[in-house]
Amino acid sequence: MKILVCISKSPDTTAKIAFTDNNTKFATAGVQWIINPYDEWYALVRAIELKEKDSSVVLHLVTVAGADTEPVIRKALALGGDEAIRVNADSQDSFYIASQIAEIARQGGYDLVFTGKETIDYNGSSVGGMVAELLSLPYVAQATHFELNGNTATITREIEGGEEVCEANTPVVVSCQKGMAEARIPNMRGIMAARTKPLKVVEPVAADSLTSIVNFELPPAKAGVKLIPADDPGELIRLLHEEAKVI
Amino acid sequence: MSVLIFIDQSEGHIKKASLEALCYGSKLAEQIGMQAEGIVLGSVQDDLPALGQYGVKKIHHVSDPQLDHLDAQVFTNVIAQAVQATGAKIIVFANNADGKTIAPRLSARLKAALVAGAIALPDAANGFVVKKSVFSGKAFANIALNTEIKIIALNANSFPAAASGNAKAEIIPFKATIDATKVKVISTNMVKGEVPLSEAEVVVSGGRGLKGPENWGMIEELAKLLGAATACSRPVADTHWRPHHEHVGQTGLAIAPNLYIAIGISGAIQHLAGVNRSKTIVVINKDPEAPFFKAADYGIVGDAFEVVPKIIEEVKKLKGVA
Ligand SMILES: Cc1cc2nc3c(=O)[nH]c(=O)nc-3n(C[C@H](O)[C@H](O)[C@H](O)COP(=O)(O)OP(=O)(O)OC[C@H]3O[C@@H](n4cnc5c(N)ncnc54)[C@H](O)[C@@H]3O)c2cc1C
Ligand SMILES: Nc1ncnc2c1ncn2[C@@H]1O[C@H](COP(=O)(O)O)[C@@H](O)[C@H]1O
């Protein structure tokens, strides 16, 4: 049983969002990078749990990123996993990234490919589906539960107003979100072990980029809050009805 | 040449997000001189021709009941056939659970650029640039789609779904090759009687300030009166006061209702990230320094346990409920 978990980096959730170079680039100065929370808390931890249940499981991590991402991927290895592969390319196009991951997955012959639900910076929620299509594998997105029985996976996915339980045979690609697992923090032993785990660097294969970022914008500032006295909630309801027209 | 809009259905009913996608796609088609067409898969109970009110002229229907449940691989294959048959140049999805599952696959299949999370019509004058929400709603990016065929997945509540006139769409049965399903749906569990959070126009949300799950009665009552969905902050879901699917924010659901009422929530940056695209934000918090007030349109500084029951009475008066 071989599992591949896709790990991306994202700015810390408290990072100030600002742009440089005429609003064409994210201002990275002083930004703390973390493992994208969906990749860490749900995809990676669920894969580690599967490995803990069955020690024959081989768990690999893959990231498509420049060398500056290595501390992030080491942190992921400190949580668990046998080795990491970094595809040495810095791209923001989902199809380009998916093409690289698909190539790694093809070569490694994985039974399960886990991604996060989405990256919290780009919010594409796209890479997993693209990888699945490139590999002609079934895909379940936004999974909240994942159980494996032999080569049958039982997966719960979130849908509008409820959930759907489905079954698919491995190999399968799954994008993971809250519910899959409980977040963990790396322990000292894991951190020490991660230092010597293999982190392979491979060069990207030729692939197209289908999109490009023209520029970024910040939302217009709020006009400021209108405070209503606590003893006059009727005024709030009046404003919501007559001024904002939302009720 | 056409704009092809995927019409998403669940148990035979068209999803609200698809009505928004239909209006968006129709408007886009009008803007660039194309025809708006829809595609719907599986058995449908709703009145399909009536969707003409949302601007769509033709709807291709593949009624095979094998398509009643989503298998993204099978759906992608069918939609790809429809794209070819109709010569569609732009395909529009709602960026909901099904859209997020199918659109990326179709993008890889057709090598068609995808923007997921679009919030506005494209700027087609200079290339083809679509604005999308990034950094969990803290910023926007303008994305150029650099391929001949383009795919747009529209965020919920970004484009109004307004019916107009009484035009009927022409329903065209579409014959497609349908592969064997590899993802088999075992069961569907819907939360009955509640407005789905992702589709709600009004959301009433509670945080740790409410002290415990036993105090959610007033949140639910207010939500019911307003036809709203209920939501909560992350620690509230983490401590199981409320179900996980109600958790909004950077690591929960990102929502953009017309009205978001936050009660006893401090307004941490990760919470704001998931709700700050709401059109109107009301904050009720006993701490005048709570960061949420900076992101609010209306606020009441006060104790939720005193203020919310009074608000409920006022809403009852407005709605004429005894
Ligand atoms: C990586 C990361 C991701 C995160 N993602 C999310 C996310 O997606 N969503 C999310 O919500 N959080 C998220 N968080 C957590 C976030 O930082 C906050 O801890 C959380 O939002 C706080 O929840 P709260 O406002 O309910 O509780 P608190 O911060 O405890 O605030 C309670 C508020 O209630 C007020 N209050 C108390 N009593 C009353 C009363 N009687 N009447 C009125 N008001 C009262 C208080 O003044 C206070 O402002 C994340 C954190 C991290 C580190
Ligand atoms: N550069 C990357 N390297 C490895 N995995 C990635 C990368 N970008 C995205 N992913 C994976 O794909 C998921 C969805 O990303 P996105 O489509 O950008 O929202 C993420 O949660 C990751 O698991």
XYZ file of C-alpha atoms and ligand atoms in Angstrom:
645
model
C 0.000 0.000 0.000
C 1.521 3.330 -1.085
C 0.087 6.720 -0.199
C 1.073 10.072 -1.675
C 0.110 13.238 0.201
C 0.297 16.580 -1.624
C 1.731 19.312 0.563
C 1.669 22.990 -0.280
C 2.876 25.918 1.736
C 0.742 28.881 2.662
C 1.274 32.115 4.523
C 0.481 31.936 8.230
C -3.232 32.595 8.771
C -2.474 35.872 10.558
C -0.132 37.157 7.815
C -0.805 40.644 6.572
C -2.072 40.434 3.013
C -0.331 43.048 0.879
C 1.061 43.203 -2.644
C 4.132 44.637 -4.357
C 5.372 45.302 -7.908
C 2.259 47.172 -8.963
C 0.034 44.691 -7.136
C 1.309 41.773 -9.188
C 3.084 39.915 -6.373
C 2.199 38.870 -2.853
C 4.419 40.789 -0.421
C 6.343 37.984 1.253
C 8.588 40.152 3.454
C 8.179 39.078 7.065
C 5.653 36.392 6.173
C 5.797 33.175 8.153
C 5.139 30.101 5.980
C 3.185 27.138 7.246
C 1.946 23.862 5.802
C -1.402 24.569 4.180
C -3.762 23.642 7.063
C -5.967 21.274 5.018
C -2.881 19.382 3.832
C -1.426 19.124 7.321
C -4.394 18.630 9.635
C -6.508 16.414 7.435
C -4.692 14.857 4.455
C -1.367 14.178 6.146
C -2.685 13.176 9.573
C -5.259 10.783 8.067
C -2.495 9.184 5.976
C -0.306 8.860 9.081
C -3.190 7.164 10.898
C -3.510 4.655 8.050
C 0.198 3.944 8.339
C -0.053 3.539 12.103
C -2.760 0.922 11.599
C -0.787 -0.940 8.952
C 2.988 -0.661 9.186
C 3.448 -1.933 5.630
C 2.021 1.355 4.333
C 4.589 3.486 2.514
C 3.854 7.193 2.903
C 5.400 9.789 0.591
C 4.886 13.537 0.500
C 5.163 15.665 -2.607
C 5.432 19.395 -3.027
C 5.862 21.461 -6.156
C 7.864 24.416 -4.928
C 11.168 26.219 -4.779
C 13.976 25.380 -2.336
C 12.687 27.933 0.192
C 9.831 25.510 0.966
C 12.141 22.869 2.428
C 11.593 23.914 6.090
C 7.845 23.501 5.554
C 8.227 20.045 4.038
C 10.616 19.028 6.852
C 7.934 20.048 9.308
C 5.498 17.805 7.470
C 8.009 14.939 7.679
C 8.283 15.590 11.416
C 4.607 14.695 11.725
C 5.169 11.484 9.790
C 5.864 9.991 6.391
C 8.824 8.089 4.992
C 10.187 10.498 2.453
C 9.381 13.677 0.614
C 9.761 14.643 -3.004
C 10.117 18.255 -4.030
C 9.501 19.064 -7.664
C 11.734 22.041 -8.188
C 9.340 24.532 -9.777
C 7.590 27.657 -8.597
C 4.262 27.961 -10.311
C 0.836 29.235 -9.374
C -1.025 27.552 -12.205
C -3.078 24.623 -10.930
C -2.764 22.632 -14.152
C 1.024 22.964 -14.185
C 1.217 21.856 -10.530
C -1.214 18.979 -11.139
C 0.823 17.829 -14.145
C 3.933 17.578 -11.935
C 2.115 15.695 -9.172
C 0.513 13.346 -11.715
C 3.960 12.505 -13.069
C 5.279 11.663 -9.586
C 2.146 9.623 -8.855
C 2.460 7.723 -12.120
C 6.086 6.822 -11.458
C 5.467 5.828 -7.847
C 2.362 3.721 -8.488
C 0.442 5.007 -5.451
C -2.821 3.463 -4.271
C -4.048 6.636 -2.621
C -3.369 10.273 -3.434
C -4.520 12.745 -0.787
C -4.706 16.504 -1.248
C -6.105 19.232 0.956
C -9.519 20.666 0.148
C -7.878 23.854 -1.057
C -4.866 26.080 -0.555
C -5.751 28.937 1.780
C -3.881 31.475 -0.358
C -4.975 30.623 -3.893
C -8.271 28.855 -2.959
C -8.281 26.901 -6.194
C -9.698 23.609 -4.884
C -8.541 22.345 -8.258
C -5.270 20.457 -8.064
C -6.747 17.167 -6.766
C -9.392 16.920 -9.490
C -6.853 17.702 -12.166
C -4.439 15.071 -10.854
C -7.255 12.507 -10.874
C -8.178 13.343 -14.452
C -4.551 13.203 -15.624
C -4.257 9.762 -14.028
C -7.775 8.632 -15.119
C -8.603 7.804 -11.487
C -11.808 8.289 -9.514
C -11.927 11.455 -7.418
C -13.839 12.391 -4.299
C -13.566 16.020 -3.172
C -14.096 17.644 0.236
C -13.995 14.365 2.095
C -14.809 14.405 5.818
C -14.262 10.674 6.502
C -12.122 8.026 4.915
C -11.986 4.335 5.764
C -10.085 1.634 3.935
C -11.059 -2.003 3.847
C -8.776 -4.051 1.599
C -8.850 -2.058 -1.607
C -12.284 -0.548 -1.017
C -12.380 2.994 0.292
C -15.513 4.289 2.006
C -15.523 8.040 1.775
C -17.918 10.667 3.109
C -18.027 13.946 1.244
C -19.740 17.180 2.146
C -22.525 18.372 -0.153
C -24.854 21.365 0.150
C -26.996 20.759 3.193
C -25.663 17.330 4.077
C -23.242 14.580 3.228
C -22.906 11.690 0.867
C -21.242 8.373 1.638
C -19.637 6.661 -1.323
C -17.390 3.758 -2.168
C -14.525 3.520 -4.607
C -11.731 1.064 -5.211
C -8.136 2.125 -4.956
C -6.318 3.735 -6.624
C -8.314 6.853 -5.870
C -7.639 10.570 -5.387
C -9.265 12.283 -2.384
C -9.296 15.918 -1.294
C -9.520 16.201 2.481
C -11.146 18.606 4.892
C -12.273 18.920 8.471
C -13.534 15.690 9.988
C -10.886 13.433 8.391
C -8.591 13.569 11.401
C -7.663 15.624 14.423
C -4.760 18.031 14.074
C -1.480 16.934 15.699
C 1.699 18.699 16.681
C 5.062 17.147 15.877
C 6.945 15.692 18.863
C 10.683 15.865 19.514
C 11.302 12.373 18.193
C 9.511 13.197 14.972
C 11.451 16.415 14.555
C 14.781 14.601 15.047
C 13.752 11.791 12.687
C 12.679 14.271 10.004
C 16.232 15.634 9.748
C 17.484 12.414 8.246
C 14.469 11.388 6.203
C 15.097 11.553 2.449
C 13.976 14.745 0.718
C 14.435 14.111 -2.975
C 14.554 16.981 -5.403
C 13.442 16.284 -8.952
C 13.240 18.608 -11.929
C 9.783 19.353 -13.387
C 8.510 17.708 -16.548
C 7.395 19.929 -19.423
C 3.812 21.056 -18.814
C 1.530 23.895 -19.853
C 0.256 26.709 -17.704
C -3.309 27.540 -18.620
C -3.771 30.663 -16.496
C -1.738 33.627 -15.322
C -2.248 36.121 -12.543
C -2.666 39.633 -13.928
C -2.778 41.417 -10.571
C -4.246 41.475 -7.092
C -6.680 43.830 -5.382
C -7.584 44.429 -1.774
C -11.244 44.796 -0.873
C -12.433 48.359 -0.332
C -12.250 49.422 3.308
C -15.476 49.222 5.314
C -17.157 52.549 5.946
C -17.104 51.915 9.677
C -19.551 50.356 12.058
C -22.833 52.015 12.959
C -23.359 51.342 16.662
C -26.874 50.935 17.987
C -27.630 51.249 21.719
C -28.176 47.886 23.410
C -31.583 48.983 24.701
C -32.880 49.849 21.231
C -32.690 46.669 19.103
C -35.784 47.889 17.219
C -33.491 50.433 15.569
C -31.193 47.642 14.360
C -34.107 45.775 12.818
C -35.352 48.994 11.205
C -31.914 49.679 9.680
C -31.576 46.112 8.404
C -35.034 46.319 6.869
C -35.037 49.870 5.470
C -31.398 50.843 4.970
C -29.486 47.634 4.248
C -32.648 45.927 2.884
C -31.421 42.504 3.928
C -34.403 41.340 5.987
C -20.606 29.154 -30.352
C -22.072 28.989 -26.923
C -21.633 29.415 -23.228
C -22.532 26.066 -21.652
C -23.805 26.187 -18.081
C -23.754 23.098 -15.886
C -27.066 22.819 -14.026
C -26.482 20.987 -10.777
C -29.303 19.015 -9.225
C -29.790 16.969 -6.111
C -32.617 14.449 -5.787
C -34.213 15.920 -8.910
C -34.159 19.520 -7.689
C -32.089 22.282 -9.268
C -29.688 23.850 -6.780
C -29.895 27.549 -6.074
C -26.210 27.946 -6.924
C -27.050 26.761 -10.434
C -29.630 29.520 -10.875
C -26.852 31.997 -10.149
C -24.592 30.185 -12.626
C -27.382 30.336 -15.239
C -27.822 34.104 -14.804
C -24.074 34.644 -14.873
C -23.597 32.471 -17.950
C -26.525 34.107 -19.766
C -25.253 37.582 -19.018
C -21.794 36.579 -20.189
C -23.184 35.058 -23.388
C -25.071 38.281 -24.093
C -21.939 40.350 -23.447
C -19.784 38.449 -25.942
C -22.476 37.635 -28.504
C -22.867 33.918 -27.846
C -25.853 31.762 -26.991
C -26.436 30.536 -23.435
C -27.160 26.825 -23.205
C -27.493 24.579 -20.185
C -26.664 20.971 -19.513
C -28.317 18.873 -16.859
C -27.568 15.242 -16.005
C -29.823 12.651 -14.404
C -33.544 12.539 -13.564
C -35.070 15.943 -12.886
C -38.387 16.713 -11.175
C -38.274 20.501 -11.422
C -39.690 22.387 -14.385
C -36.706 22.575 -16.738
C -38.240 24.782 -19.480
C -38.987 27.406 -16.790
C -35.233 27.919 -16.400
C -35.600 30.026 -19.548
C -36.471 32.827 -17.104
C -32.818 32.844 -16.096
C -31.738 33.609 -19.649
C -30.832 30.176 -20.967
C -32.197 29.349 -24.446
C -31.583 25.609 -24.712
C -31.011 22.906 -22.147
C -29.328 19.645 -23.092
C -30.650 16.903 -20.875
C -29.002 13.523 -20.409
C -31.768 11.866 -18.422
C -30.107 8.495 -17.765
C -30.754 7.683 -14.080
C -27.190 6.392 -13.810
C -26.346 10.090 -13.641
C -28.571 10.749 -10.625
C -25.472 10.601 -8.425
C -22.145 12.245 -9.026
C -19.149 10.330 -10.257
C -16.866 13.113 -11.428
C -15.134 10.904 -13.958
C -18.389 9.837 -15.622
C -19.810 13.373 -15.500
C -16.651 14.865 -16.981
C -16.829 12.475 -19.863
C -20.467 13.332 -20.600
C -19.906 17.082 -20.317
C -16.857 16.842 -22.571
C -19.076 15.213 -25.203
C -21.607 18.026 -24.850
C -18.859 20.644 -25.180
C -17.813 19.061 -28.410
C -21.345 18.668 -29.760
C -22.350 22.252 -28.951
C -19.035 23.888 -29.787
C -19.098 25.553 -26.375
C -16.253 27.994 -25.769
C -16.997 28.811 -22.160
C -18.318 26.405 -19.542
C -19.799 27.802 -16.328
C -20.147 25.870 -13.064
C -21.292 26.857 -9.599
C -18.247 26.634 -7.332
C -20.117 24.277 -4.985
C -19.354 20.710 -3.908
C -20.167 19.209 -7.307
C -18.628 22.078 -9.280
C -15.393 21.748 -7.303
C -15.343 18.046 -8.131
C -16.109 18.250 -11.853
C -14.692 21.578 -13.101
C -11.000 20.776 -12.407
C -11.352 17.395 -14.106
C -12.965 18.982 -17.151
C -10.195 21.575 -17.188
C -7.534 18.860 -17.309
C -9.521 16.866 -19.843
C -10.033 19.731 -22.291
C -6.822 21.540 -21.374
C -9.125 24.482 -20.770
C -8.082 27.198 -18.333
C -10.153 27.198 -15.140
C -10.835 29.967 -12.683
C -12.467 28.550 -9.554
C -14.120 31.034 -7.227
C -15.034 33.748 -9.761
C -16.931 36.655 -8.248
C -17.614 38.851 -11.286
C -18.188 38.744 -15.022
C -15.002 38.486 -17.103
C -13.272 41.456 -18.605
C -13.252 40.206 -22.177
C -11.913 43.445 -23.668
C -8.271 42.762 -22.796
C -7.689 39.064 -23.109
C -10.113 37.214 -20.881
C -9.619 38.148 -17.260
C -11.794 36.963 -14.372
C -11.744 38.276 -10.823
C -11.611 35.622 -8.141
C -11.479 35.587 -4.396
C -8.080 34.631 -2.913
C -6.505 34.483 0.560
C -9.842 33.186 1.857
C -11.648 36.362 0.909
C -8.975 38.770 2.157
C -8.062 39.797 -1.411
C -8.961 39.329 -5.061
C -6.847 38.185 -7.993
C -7.485 38.943 -11.639
C -6.740 35.768 -13.545
C -6.138 35.586 -17.295
C -7.509 32.441 -18.940
C -5.084 31.717 -21.758
C -6.756 28.887 -23.674
C -9.394 28.771 -26.393
C -11.931 26.958 -24.213
C -12.424 28.460 -20.758
C -14.066 27.254 -17.567
C -15.458 29.485 -14.843
C -16.685 28.236 -11.446
C -18.773 30.950 -9.810
C -18.714 31.534 -6.048
C -22.070 31.401 -4.287
C -23.862 34.703 -3.663
C -21.578 36.618 -6.037
C -24.088 37.075 -8.811
C -27.823 37.535 -8.196
C -30.163 34.848 -9.508
C -33.042 36.931 -10.853
C -35.799 35.413 -12.951
C -37.373 37.705 -15.535
C -40.070 37.337 -18.166
C -41.582 33.959 -18.919
C -39.342 32.640 -21.694
C -39.197 28.857 -21.921
C -35.963 27.027 -22.550
C -36.007 24.410 -25.267
C -35.189 20.977 -23.767
C -33.007 18.864 -26.020
C -32.432 15.224 -25.079
C -28.710 14.604 -25.366
C -27.345 11.170 -26.128
C -23.987 10.513 -24.577
C -21.748 7.555 -23.987
C -21.872 6.914 -20.269
C -19.032 4.993 -18.598
C -19.478 2.571 -15.737
C -19.574 4.309 -12.360
C -16.510 3.845 -10.174
C -17.666 5.999 -7.270
C -20.829 4.384 -5.913
C -23.056 6.427 -3.657
C -24.118 4.340 -0.646
C -26.226 6.907 1.181
C -27.078 10.560 1.291
C -27.749 12.169 4.655
C -29.381 15.545 4.407
C -29.771 17.789 7.421
C -33.533 18.069 7.245
C -35.443 21.287 7.529
C -32.409 23.524 7.603
C -31.257 26.054 5.060
C -27.884 24.823 3.662
C -25.255 27.192 5.010
C -23.476 27.609 1.682
C -26.702 28.736 0.000
C -28.179 30.825 2.801
C -28.895 34.511 2.260
C -28.992 35.192 5.979
C -26.724 33.485 8.514
C -26.941 33.719 12.312
C -23.669 32.663 13.891
C -22.575 32.086 17.468
C -19.193 31.973 19.176
C -17.672 31.024 22.482
C -19.372 34.047 24.039
C -22.558 31.957 24.186
C -20.953 29.880 26.953
C -22.378 26.471 26.032
C -24.463 24.431 23.591
C -27.540 24.741 25.819
C -27.729 28.425 24.922
C -28.189 27.934 21.175
C -31.982 27.964 21.417
C -32.138 31.714 20.857
C -29.707 31.476 17.911
C -31.899 28.833 16.301
C -35.056 30.796 17.008
C -33.660 33.965 15.457
C -32.407 31.982 12.455
C -35.788 30.358 11.963
C -37.585 33.710 12.058
C -35.202 35.121 9.457
C -35.182 32.016 7.233
C -31.493 31.873 8.022
C -28.895 29.141 8.385
C -26.916 28.803 11.616
C -23.126 28.890 11.779
C -20.425 29.011 14.441
C -16.779 29.811 15.121
C -14.154 27.094 15.068
C -13.720 26.523 18.816
C -17.478 26.057 19.078
C -17.341 23.225 16.528
C -14.104 21.842 17.987
C -15.679 21.463 21.409
C -18.715 19.830 19.765
C -21.160 22.479 20.912
C -22.269 22.563 17.299
C -21.762 20.223 14.313
C -18.612 20.576 12.218
C -20.473 21.593 9.089
C -21.463 24.866 10.792
C -17.847 25.989 11.242
C -17.104 29.040 9.111
C -13.788 30.757 8.540
C -10.448 30.234 6.935
C -10.386 26.531 7.796
C -14.141 26.021 7.633
C -16.711 27.073 5.117
C -16.271 30.434 3.390
C -19.636 32.104 2.968
C -20.947 35.338 1.472
C -24.555 35.795 2.578
C -26.446 39.073 2.291
C -26.580 39.288 6.075
C -24.226 37.735 8.634
C -25.126 38.177 12.294
C -22.220 37.336 14.617
C -23.128 36.826 18.246
C -20.439 36.379 20.895
C -17.689 35.972 18.316
C -14.481 37.964 18.780
C -13.696 38.357 15.077
C -10.297 36.664 14.865
C -8.620 37.126 11.501
C -9.182 33.449 10.621
C -12.891 33.779 11.335
C -13.211 37.006 9.342
C -11.519 35.363 6.373
C -14.509 33.098 5.860
C -17.249 35.689 6.324
C -15.946 39.081 5.256
C -17.498 38.843 1.813
C -20.926 39.003 3.458
C -22.766 42.053 2.173
C -23.931 43.247 5.581
C -22.355 42.224 8.882
C -24.001 42.714 12.279
C -21.920 42.143 15.402
C -23.296 41.643 18.900
C -20.556 41.476 21.499
C -20.233 42.675 25.076
C -16.659 43.851 24.512
C -16.508 47.200 22.658
C -12.885 46.358 21.750
C -13.784 43.101 19.980
C -11.985 43.147 16.612
C -15.168 42.099 14.840
C -16.604 45.630 15.177
C -13.955 46.857 12.716
C -15.378 44.556 10.052
C -19.026 45.222 10.907
C -21.654 47.428 9.288
C -23.915 47.491 12.349
C -23.064 46.650 15.911
C -24.549 46.400 19.360
C -22.231 46.473 22.357
C -24.082 44.376 24.882
C -24.729 41.049 26.531
C -26.055 38.559 23.991
C -28.320 36.998 26.600
C -30.125 40.326 27.010
C -29.893 41.671 23.456
C -30.796 38.613 21.358
C -34.198 37.936 22.995
C -35.116 41.592 22.379
C -34.016 41.296 18.753
C -36.190 38.205 18.402
C -39.186 40.215 19.649
C -38.466 43.000 17.146
C -38.147 40.541 14.256
C -41.455 38.977 15.276
C -43.056 42.422 15.138
C -41.575 43.070 11.704
C -42.709 39.716 10.349
C -46.098 39.972 12.032
C -45.509 36.803 14.053
C -47.268 36.613 17.400
C -4.524 28.174 11.641
C -5.771 28.647 12.311
C -6.984 28.550 11.624
C -8.172 28.986 12.227
N -9.336 28.899 11.521
C -10.488 29.383 12.082
C -11.716 29.355 11.361
O -11.804 28.867 10.224
N -12.829 29.856 11.951
C -12.821 30.391 13.213
O -13.879 30.831 13.690
N -11.670 30.410 13.925
C -10.516 29.911 13.395
N -9.372 29.926 14.131
C -9.460 30.317 15.560
C -9.461 31.817 15.766
O -8.134 32.275 15.840
C -10.184 32.179 17.091
O -9.558 31.496 18.153
C -11.666 31.846 17.099
O -12.310 32.349 15.944
C -12.327 32.445 18.327
O -13.657 32.001 18.450
P -14.724 32.872 19.221
O -14.760 34.246 18.679
O -15.987 32.087 19.221
O -14.188 32.827 20.731
P -13.447 33.932 21.585
O -12.242 34.447 20.919
O -13.303 33.337 22.937
O -14.465 35.134 21.644
C -15.665 35.124 22.349
C -16.266 36.508 22.206
O -17.535 36.523 22.843
C -17.691 37.752 23.553
N -18.641 37.489 24.642
C -18.443 36.796 25.792
N -19.573 36.757 26.519
C -20.510 37.453 25.826
C -21.867 37.776 26.051
N -22.517 37.355 27.149
N -22.505 38.507 25.128
C -21.875 38.945 23.999
N -20.594 38.658 23.726
C -19.922 37.920 24.623
C -16.300 38.104 24.023
O -16.192 39.502 24.230
C -15.426 37.623 22.852
O -15.231 38.637 21.906
C -8.164 29.501 13.544
C -6.944 29.606 14.224
C -5.774 29.184 13.625
C -4.488 29.325 14.388
N 2.483 23.417 -5.166
C 1.871 22.333 -4.662
N 2.582 21.237 -4.317
C 1.968 20.137 -3.812
N 0.659 20.057 -3.607
C -0.110 21.121 -3.941
C 0.461 22.309 -4.480
N -0.549 23.193 -4.698
C -1.691 22.581 -4.300
N -1.429 21.333 -3.851
C -2.385 20.355 -3.290
O -3.658 20.558 -3.885
C -4.616 20.979 -2.919
C -5.585 21.963 -3.536
O -4.893 23.124 -3.954
P -5.601 24.283 -4.795
O -6.184 23.638 -5.994
O -4.526 25.253 -5.108
O -6.633 24.866 -3.869
C -3.784 21.522 -1.759
O -4.502 21.436 -0.540
C -2.572 20.599 -1.798
O -2.823 19.366 -1.174
